[in-house]
GROMACS .gro file of C-alpha atoms in nm:
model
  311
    1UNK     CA    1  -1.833   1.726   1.131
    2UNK     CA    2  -1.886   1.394   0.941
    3UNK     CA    3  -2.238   1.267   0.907
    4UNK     CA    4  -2.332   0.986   1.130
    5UNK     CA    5  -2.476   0.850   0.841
    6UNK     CA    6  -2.201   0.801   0.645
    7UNK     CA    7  -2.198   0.473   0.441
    8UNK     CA    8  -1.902   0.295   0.568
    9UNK     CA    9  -1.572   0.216   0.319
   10UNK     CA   10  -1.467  -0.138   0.354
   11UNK     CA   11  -1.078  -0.032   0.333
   12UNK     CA   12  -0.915  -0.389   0.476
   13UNK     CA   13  -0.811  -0.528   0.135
   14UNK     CA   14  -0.519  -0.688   0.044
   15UNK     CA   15  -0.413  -0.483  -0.315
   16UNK     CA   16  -0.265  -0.689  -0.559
   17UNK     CA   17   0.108  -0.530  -0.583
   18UNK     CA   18   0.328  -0.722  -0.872
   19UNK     CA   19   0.535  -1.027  -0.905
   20UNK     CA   20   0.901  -1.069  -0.831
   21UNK     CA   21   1.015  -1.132  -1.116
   22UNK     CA   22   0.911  -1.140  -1.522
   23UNK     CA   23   0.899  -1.488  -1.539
   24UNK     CA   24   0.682  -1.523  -1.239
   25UNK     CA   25   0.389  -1.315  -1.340
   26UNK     CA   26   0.108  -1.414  -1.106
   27UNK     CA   27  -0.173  -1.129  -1.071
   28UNK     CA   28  -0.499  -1.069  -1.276
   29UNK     CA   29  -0.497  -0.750  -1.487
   30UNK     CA   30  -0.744  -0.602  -1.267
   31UNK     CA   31  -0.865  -0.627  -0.923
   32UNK     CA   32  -1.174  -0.511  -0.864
   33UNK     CA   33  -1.302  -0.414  -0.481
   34UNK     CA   34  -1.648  -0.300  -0.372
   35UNK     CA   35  -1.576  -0.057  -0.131
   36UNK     CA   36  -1.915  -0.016  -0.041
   37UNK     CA   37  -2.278  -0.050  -0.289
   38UNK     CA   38  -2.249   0.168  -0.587
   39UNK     CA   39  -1.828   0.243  -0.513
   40UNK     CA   40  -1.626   0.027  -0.674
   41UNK     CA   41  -1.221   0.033  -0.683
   42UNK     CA   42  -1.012  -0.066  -0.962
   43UNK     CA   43  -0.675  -0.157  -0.975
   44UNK     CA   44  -0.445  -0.231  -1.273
   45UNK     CA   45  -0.216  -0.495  -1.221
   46UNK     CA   46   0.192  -0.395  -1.184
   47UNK     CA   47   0.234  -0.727  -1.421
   48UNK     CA   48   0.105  -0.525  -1.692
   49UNK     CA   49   0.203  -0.164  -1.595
   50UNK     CA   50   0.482   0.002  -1.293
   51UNK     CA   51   0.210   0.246  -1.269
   52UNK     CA   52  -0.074   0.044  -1.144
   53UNK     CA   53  -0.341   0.278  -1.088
   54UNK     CA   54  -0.641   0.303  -0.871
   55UNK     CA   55  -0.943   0.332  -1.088
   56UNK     CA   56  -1.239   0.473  -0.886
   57UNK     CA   57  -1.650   0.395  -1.022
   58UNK     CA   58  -1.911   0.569  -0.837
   59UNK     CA   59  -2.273   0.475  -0.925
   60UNK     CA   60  -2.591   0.709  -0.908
   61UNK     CA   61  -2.953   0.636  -0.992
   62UNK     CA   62  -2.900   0.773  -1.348
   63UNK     CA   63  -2.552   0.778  -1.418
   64UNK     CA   64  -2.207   0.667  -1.305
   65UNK     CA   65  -1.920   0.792  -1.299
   66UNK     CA   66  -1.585   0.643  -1.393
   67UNK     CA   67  -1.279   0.850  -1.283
   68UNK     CA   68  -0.946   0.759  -1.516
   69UNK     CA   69  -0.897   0.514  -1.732
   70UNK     CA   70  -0.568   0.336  -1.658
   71UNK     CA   71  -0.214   0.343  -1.802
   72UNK     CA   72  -0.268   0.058  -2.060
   73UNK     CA   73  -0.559  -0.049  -2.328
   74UNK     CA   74  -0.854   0.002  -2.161
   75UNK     CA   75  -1.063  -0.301  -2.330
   76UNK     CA   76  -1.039  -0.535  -2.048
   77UNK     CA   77  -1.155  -0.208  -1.792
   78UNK     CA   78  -1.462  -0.169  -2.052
   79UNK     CA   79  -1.559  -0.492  -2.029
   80UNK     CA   80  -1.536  -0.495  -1.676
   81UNK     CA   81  -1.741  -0.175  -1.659
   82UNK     CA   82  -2.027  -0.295  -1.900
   83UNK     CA   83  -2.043  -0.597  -1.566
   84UNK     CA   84  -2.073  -0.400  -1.278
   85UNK     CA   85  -2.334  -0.166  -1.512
   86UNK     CA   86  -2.541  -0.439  -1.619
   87UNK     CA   87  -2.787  -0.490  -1.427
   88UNK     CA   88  -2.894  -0.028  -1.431
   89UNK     CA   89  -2.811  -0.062  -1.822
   90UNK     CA   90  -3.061  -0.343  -1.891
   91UNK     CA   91  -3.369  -0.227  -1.661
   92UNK     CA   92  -3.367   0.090  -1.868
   93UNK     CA   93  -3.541   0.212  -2.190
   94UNK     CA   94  -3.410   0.424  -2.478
   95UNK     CA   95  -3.586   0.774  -2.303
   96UNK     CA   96  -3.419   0.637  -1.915
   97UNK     CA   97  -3.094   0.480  -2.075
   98UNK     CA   98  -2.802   0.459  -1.763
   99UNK     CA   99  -2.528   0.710  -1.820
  100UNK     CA  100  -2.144   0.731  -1.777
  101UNK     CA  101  -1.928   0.956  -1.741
  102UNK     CA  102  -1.546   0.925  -1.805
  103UNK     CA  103  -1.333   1.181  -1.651
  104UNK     CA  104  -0.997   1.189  -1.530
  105UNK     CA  105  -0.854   1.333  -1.203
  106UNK     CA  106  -0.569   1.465  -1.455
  107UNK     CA  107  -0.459   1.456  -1.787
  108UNK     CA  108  -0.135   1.260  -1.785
  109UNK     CA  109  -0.130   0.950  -2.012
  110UNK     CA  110  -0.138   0.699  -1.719
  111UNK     CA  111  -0.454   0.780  -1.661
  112UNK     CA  112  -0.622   0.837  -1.987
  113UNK     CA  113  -0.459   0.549  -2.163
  114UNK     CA  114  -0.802   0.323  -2.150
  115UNK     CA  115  -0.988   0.638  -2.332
  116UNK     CA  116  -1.053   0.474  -2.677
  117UNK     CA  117  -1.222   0.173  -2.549
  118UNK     CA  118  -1.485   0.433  -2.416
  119UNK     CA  119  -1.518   0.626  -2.725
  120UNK     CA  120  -1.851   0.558  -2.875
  121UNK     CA  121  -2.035   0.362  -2.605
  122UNK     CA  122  -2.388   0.402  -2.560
  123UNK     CA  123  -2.538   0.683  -2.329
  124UNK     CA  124  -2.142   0.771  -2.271
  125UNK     CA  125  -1.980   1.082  -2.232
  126UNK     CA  126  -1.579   1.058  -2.239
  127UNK     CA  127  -1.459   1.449  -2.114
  128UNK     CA  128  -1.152   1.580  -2.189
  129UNK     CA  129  -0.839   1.579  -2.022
  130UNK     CA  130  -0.722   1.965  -2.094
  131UNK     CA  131  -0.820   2.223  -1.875
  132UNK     CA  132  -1.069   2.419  -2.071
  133UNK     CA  133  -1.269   2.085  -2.157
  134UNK     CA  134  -1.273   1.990  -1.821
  135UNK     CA  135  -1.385   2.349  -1.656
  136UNK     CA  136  -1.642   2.330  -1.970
  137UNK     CA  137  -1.769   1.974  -1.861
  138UNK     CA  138  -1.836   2.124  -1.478
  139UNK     CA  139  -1.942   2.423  -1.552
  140UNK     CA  140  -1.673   2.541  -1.319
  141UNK     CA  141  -1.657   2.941  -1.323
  142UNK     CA  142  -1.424   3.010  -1.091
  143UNK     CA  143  -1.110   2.816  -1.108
  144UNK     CA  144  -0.971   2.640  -0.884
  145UNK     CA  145  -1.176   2.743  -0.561
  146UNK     CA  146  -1.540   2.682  -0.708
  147UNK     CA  147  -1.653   2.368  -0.579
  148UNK     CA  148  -1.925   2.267  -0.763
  149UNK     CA  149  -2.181   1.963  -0.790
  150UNK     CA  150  -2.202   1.664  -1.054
  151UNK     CA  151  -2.526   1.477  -0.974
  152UNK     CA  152  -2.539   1.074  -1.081
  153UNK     CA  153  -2.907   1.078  -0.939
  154UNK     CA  154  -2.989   1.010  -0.533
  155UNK     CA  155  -2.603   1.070  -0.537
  156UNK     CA  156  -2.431   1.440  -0.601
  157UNK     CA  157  -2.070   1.469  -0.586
  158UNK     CA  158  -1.868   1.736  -0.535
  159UNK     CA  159  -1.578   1.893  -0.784
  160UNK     CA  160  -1.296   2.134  -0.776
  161UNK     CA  161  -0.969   2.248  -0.893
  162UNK     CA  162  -0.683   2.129  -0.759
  163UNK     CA  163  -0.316   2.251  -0.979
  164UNK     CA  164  -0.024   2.200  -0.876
  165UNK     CA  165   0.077   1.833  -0.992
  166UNK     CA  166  -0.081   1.902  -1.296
  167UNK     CA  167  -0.300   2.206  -1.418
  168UNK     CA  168  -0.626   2.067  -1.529
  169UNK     CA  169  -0.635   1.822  -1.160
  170UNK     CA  170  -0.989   1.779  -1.020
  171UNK     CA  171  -1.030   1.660  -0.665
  172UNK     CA  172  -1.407   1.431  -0.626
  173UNK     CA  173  -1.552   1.472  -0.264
  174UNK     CA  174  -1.833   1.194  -0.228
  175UNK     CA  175  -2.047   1.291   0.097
  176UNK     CA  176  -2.230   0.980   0.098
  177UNK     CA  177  -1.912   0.752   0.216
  178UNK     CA  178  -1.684   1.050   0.341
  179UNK     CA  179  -1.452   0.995   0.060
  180UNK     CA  180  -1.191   1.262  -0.117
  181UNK     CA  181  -1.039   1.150  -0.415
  182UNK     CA  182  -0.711   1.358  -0.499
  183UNK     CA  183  -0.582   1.158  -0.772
  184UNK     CA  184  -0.217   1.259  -0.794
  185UNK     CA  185  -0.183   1.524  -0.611
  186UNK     CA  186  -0.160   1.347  -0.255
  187UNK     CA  187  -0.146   0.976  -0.198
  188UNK     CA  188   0.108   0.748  -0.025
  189UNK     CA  189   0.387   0.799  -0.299
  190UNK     CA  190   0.599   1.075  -0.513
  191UNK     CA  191   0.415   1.399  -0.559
  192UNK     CA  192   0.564   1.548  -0.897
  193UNK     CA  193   0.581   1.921  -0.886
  194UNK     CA  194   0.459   2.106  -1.136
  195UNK     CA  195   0.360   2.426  -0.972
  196UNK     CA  196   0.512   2.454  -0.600
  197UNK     CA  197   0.302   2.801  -0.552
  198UNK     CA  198  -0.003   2.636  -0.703
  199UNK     CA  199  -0.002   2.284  -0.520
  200UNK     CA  200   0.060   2.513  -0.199
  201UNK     CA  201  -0.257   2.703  -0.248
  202UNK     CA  202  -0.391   2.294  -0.344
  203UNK     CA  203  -0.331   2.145  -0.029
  204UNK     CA  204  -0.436   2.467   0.228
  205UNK     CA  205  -0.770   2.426   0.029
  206UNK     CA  206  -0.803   2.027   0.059
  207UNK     CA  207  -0.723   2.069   0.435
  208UNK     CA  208  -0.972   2.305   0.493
  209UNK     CA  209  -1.209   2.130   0.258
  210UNK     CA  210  -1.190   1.759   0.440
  211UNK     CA  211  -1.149   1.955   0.776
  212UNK     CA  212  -1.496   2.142   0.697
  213UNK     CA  213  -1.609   1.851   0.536
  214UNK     CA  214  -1.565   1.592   0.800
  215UNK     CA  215  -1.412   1.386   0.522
  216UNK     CA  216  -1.340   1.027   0.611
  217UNK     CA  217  -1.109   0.880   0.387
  218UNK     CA  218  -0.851   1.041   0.163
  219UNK     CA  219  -0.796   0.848  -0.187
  220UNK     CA  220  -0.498   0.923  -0.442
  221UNK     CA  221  -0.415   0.746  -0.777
  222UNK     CA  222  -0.108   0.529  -0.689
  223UNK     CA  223   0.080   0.336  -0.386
  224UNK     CA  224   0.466   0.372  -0.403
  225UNK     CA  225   0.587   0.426  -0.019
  226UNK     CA  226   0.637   0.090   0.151
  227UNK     CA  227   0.544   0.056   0.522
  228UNK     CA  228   0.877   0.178   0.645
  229UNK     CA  229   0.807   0.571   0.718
  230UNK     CA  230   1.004   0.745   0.423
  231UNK     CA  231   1.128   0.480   0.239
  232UNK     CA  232   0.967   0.477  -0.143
  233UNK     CA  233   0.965   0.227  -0.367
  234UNK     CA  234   1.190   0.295  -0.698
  235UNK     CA  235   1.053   0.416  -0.984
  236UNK     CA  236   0.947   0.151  -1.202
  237UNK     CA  237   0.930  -0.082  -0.955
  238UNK     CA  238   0.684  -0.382  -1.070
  239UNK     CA  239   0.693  -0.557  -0.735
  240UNK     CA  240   0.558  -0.377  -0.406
  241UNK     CA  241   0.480  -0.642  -0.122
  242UNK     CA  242   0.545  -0.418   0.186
  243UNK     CA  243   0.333  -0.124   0.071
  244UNK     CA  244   0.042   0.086   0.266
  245UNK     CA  245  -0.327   0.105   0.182
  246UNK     CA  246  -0.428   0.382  -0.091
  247UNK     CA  247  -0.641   0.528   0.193
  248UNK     CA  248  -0.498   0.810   0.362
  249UNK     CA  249  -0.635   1.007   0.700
  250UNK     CA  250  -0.730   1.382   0.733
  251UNK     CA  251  -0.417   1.387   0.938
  252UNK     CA  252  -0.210   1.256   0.720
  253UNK     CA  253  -0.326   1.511   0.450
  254UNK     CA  254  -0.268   1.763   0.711
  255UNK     CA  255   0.089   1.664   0.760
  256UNK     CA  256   0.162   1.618   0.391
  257UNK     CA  257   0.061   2.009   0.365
  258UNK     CA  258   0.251   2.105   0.635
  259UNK     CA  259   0.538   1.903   0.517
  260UNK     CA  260   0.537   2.050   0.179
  261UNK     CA  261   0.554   2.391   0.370
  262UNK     CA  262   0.894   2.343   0.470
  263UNK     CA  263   1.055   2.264   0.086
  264UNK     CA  264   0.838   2.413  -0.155
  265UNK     CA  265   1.084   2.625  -0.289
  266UNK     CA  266   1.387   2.400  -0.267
  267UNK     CA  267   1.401   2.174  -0.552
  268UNK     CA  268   1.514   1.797  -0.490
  269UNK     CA  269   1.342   1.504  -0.368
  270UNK     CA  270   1.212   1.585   0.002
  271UNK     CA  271   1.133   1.232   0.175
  272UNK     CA  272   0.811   1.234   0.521
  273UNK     CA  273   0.710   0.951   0.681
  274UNK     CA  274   0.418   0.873   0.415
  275UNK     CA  275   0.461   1.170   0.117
  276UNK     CA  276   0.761   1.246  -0.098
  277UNK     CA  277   0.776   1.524  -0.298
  278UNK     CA  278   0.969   1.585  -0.580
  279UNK     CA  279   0.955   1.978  -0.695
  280UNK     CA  280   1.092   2.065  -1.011
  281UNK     CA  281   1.262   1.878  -1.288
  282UNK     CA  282   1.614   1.963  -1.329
  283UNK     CA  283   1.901   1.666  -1.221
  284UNK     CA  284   1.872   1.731  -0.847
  285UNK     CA  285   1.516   1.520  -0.911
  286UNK     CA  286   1.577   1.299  -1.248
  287UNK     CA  287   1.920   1.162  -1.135
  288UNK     CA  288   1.865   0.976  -0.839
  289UNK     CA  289   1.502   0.890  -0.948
  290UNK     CA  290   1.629   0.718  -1.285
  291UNK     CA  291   1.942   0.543  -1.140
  292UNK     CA  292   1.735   0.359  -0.845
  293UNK     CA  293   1.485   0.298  -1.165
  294UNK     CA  294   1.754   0.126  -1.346
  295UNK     CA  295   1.882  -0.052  -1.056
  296UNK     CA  296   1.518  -0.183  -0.982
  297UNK     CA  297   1.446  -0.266  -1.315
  298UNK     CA  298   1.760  -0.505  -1.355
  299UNK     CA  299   1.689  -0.691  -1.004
  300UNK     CA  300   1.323  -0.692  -1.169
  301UNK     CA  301   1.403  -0.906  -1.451
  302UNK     CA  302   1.706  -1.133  -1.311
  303UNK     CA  303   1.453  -1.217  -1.046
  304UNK     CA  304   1.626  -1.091  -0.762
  305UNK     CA  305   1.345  -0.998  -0.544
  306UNK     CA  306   1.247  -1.284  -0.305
  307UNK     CA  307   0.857  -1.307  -0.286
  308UNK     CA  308   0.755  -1.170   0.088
  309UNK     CA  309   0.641  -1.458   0.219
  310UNK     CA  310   0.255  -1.304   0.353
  311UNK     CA  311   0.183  -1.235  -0.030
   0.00000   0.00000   0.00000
């Protein structure tokens, strides 16, 4: 059951989501949201990268954490870091100093691509995005069902395992504000297989988890489903005015498992009303996914797209 005393997620934000055309750019390179005090979304901008990830900073008493670093340089994300850290940084003293922690909830390179602007940053420890550093860094034992604990001070979070998409995926429970963060193993969007039998295993363990949890709000890395149920955006697409919140429901998690159930073993593109997964790699998967790419990509930069009106 979820705690009654559960610090609320404000959710109801409009997500900056790309401009129609090149010669149109319009959004910041980051938007930053505060969910809540001490949780802090980050967006990158679509303008600067298809990917456009969802950037998640939690803040302790001692420490923060900062979960990915983006798809692009990361020098405008550290400066925006070193802001919302200010005011813990400068009330401390050398022996107190305010840590932070860079991890990532995998290792591919849009999410580690702002790494270098963390690399030698006071009181800063960057971890590493293969699986031995990152069972090292938790001190995780039994992989992937060991949940273990990383404590940021009056704030411990909970880690573990979660293969499938990738092999070195971590999934971040936060049992303050209810919140699971799966980065990309479940989110509104294309799930890329890696491991069917592993990412099965996965999501029977984050059902159970959330269920046992009384988890609130389910969190992934990326938005590429528009509000139509089963219709994705393409890949590559830089302009996404119809699309759902990042925040998923226990239900929908639920489904997406039981959905994934059905064509684990059948490799293609399988299409539900708020998950598509794509398992395996061969041309039943990279065919259609790079020839609505290229299609998107041309109507991206001849300005085809009209601009929705709401945005």
């Amino acid at each position: 059951m979820a705690s009654p005393d559960l610090v609320p997620l404000d959710t109801d934000v409009h997500w900056i989501h790309g401009s129609p055309s090149p010669r149109r750019l319009a959004d910041p390179p980051l938007q930053v949201h505060h969910l809540a005090p001490g949780t802090v979304l980050i967006r990158q901008s679509k303008d600067l990268t298809y990917e456009a990830p969802f950037i998640l900073l939690l803040l302790g008493e001692d420490r923060a954490l900062l979960l990915d670093t983006g798809a692009v340089d990361g020098s405008e994300l550290r400066r925006t870091v070193d802001r919302l850290l200010e005011g813990r940084t400068t009330a401390r003293t050398d022996d107190t100093a305010y840590e932070l922690v860079v991890a990532h909830t995998h290792g591919h390179g849009d999410h580690l691509a702002g790494d270098a602007a963390f690399a030698g940053r006071p009181n800063t420890a960057v971890v590493g995005r293969d699986h031995a550093e990152v069972v090292a860094h938790f001190g995780i034992t039994d992989w992937p069902a060991e949940v273990v604990t990383l404590d940021l001070g009056g704030r411990v979070l909970e880690v573990f395992g979660i293969p499938g998409h990738h092999r070195a995926s971590i999934a971040l429970h936060d049992p303050m504000t209810g919140l699971l963060h799966t980065g990309d193993t479940v989110y509104p969007g294309r799930i890329y297989v890696e491991d069917a039998a592993a990412l099965l295993d996965t999501l029977d363990r984050l059902v159970t988890f959330a269920e046992q949890r009384g988890v609130r709000h389910v969190l992934g890395c990326h938005v590429e489903m528009t509000r139509r149920p089963g219709h994705d955006y393409p890949l590559g697409a830089r302009y996404q005015p119809d699309e759902p919140s990042p925040f998923m429901t226990v239900e929908q998690l639920r489904a997406a498992r039981d959905a994934f159930r059905t064509v684990a073993h059948r490799p293609g593109i399988h299409r539900f009303d708020d998950i598509v997964f794509c398992v395996g790699e061969g041309p039943r998967v990279l065919v259609p996914l790079q020839l609505r790419a290229l299609v998107e990509q041309v109507r991206w930069r001849l300005g085809l797209h009209r601009r929705n009106p709401t945005t």
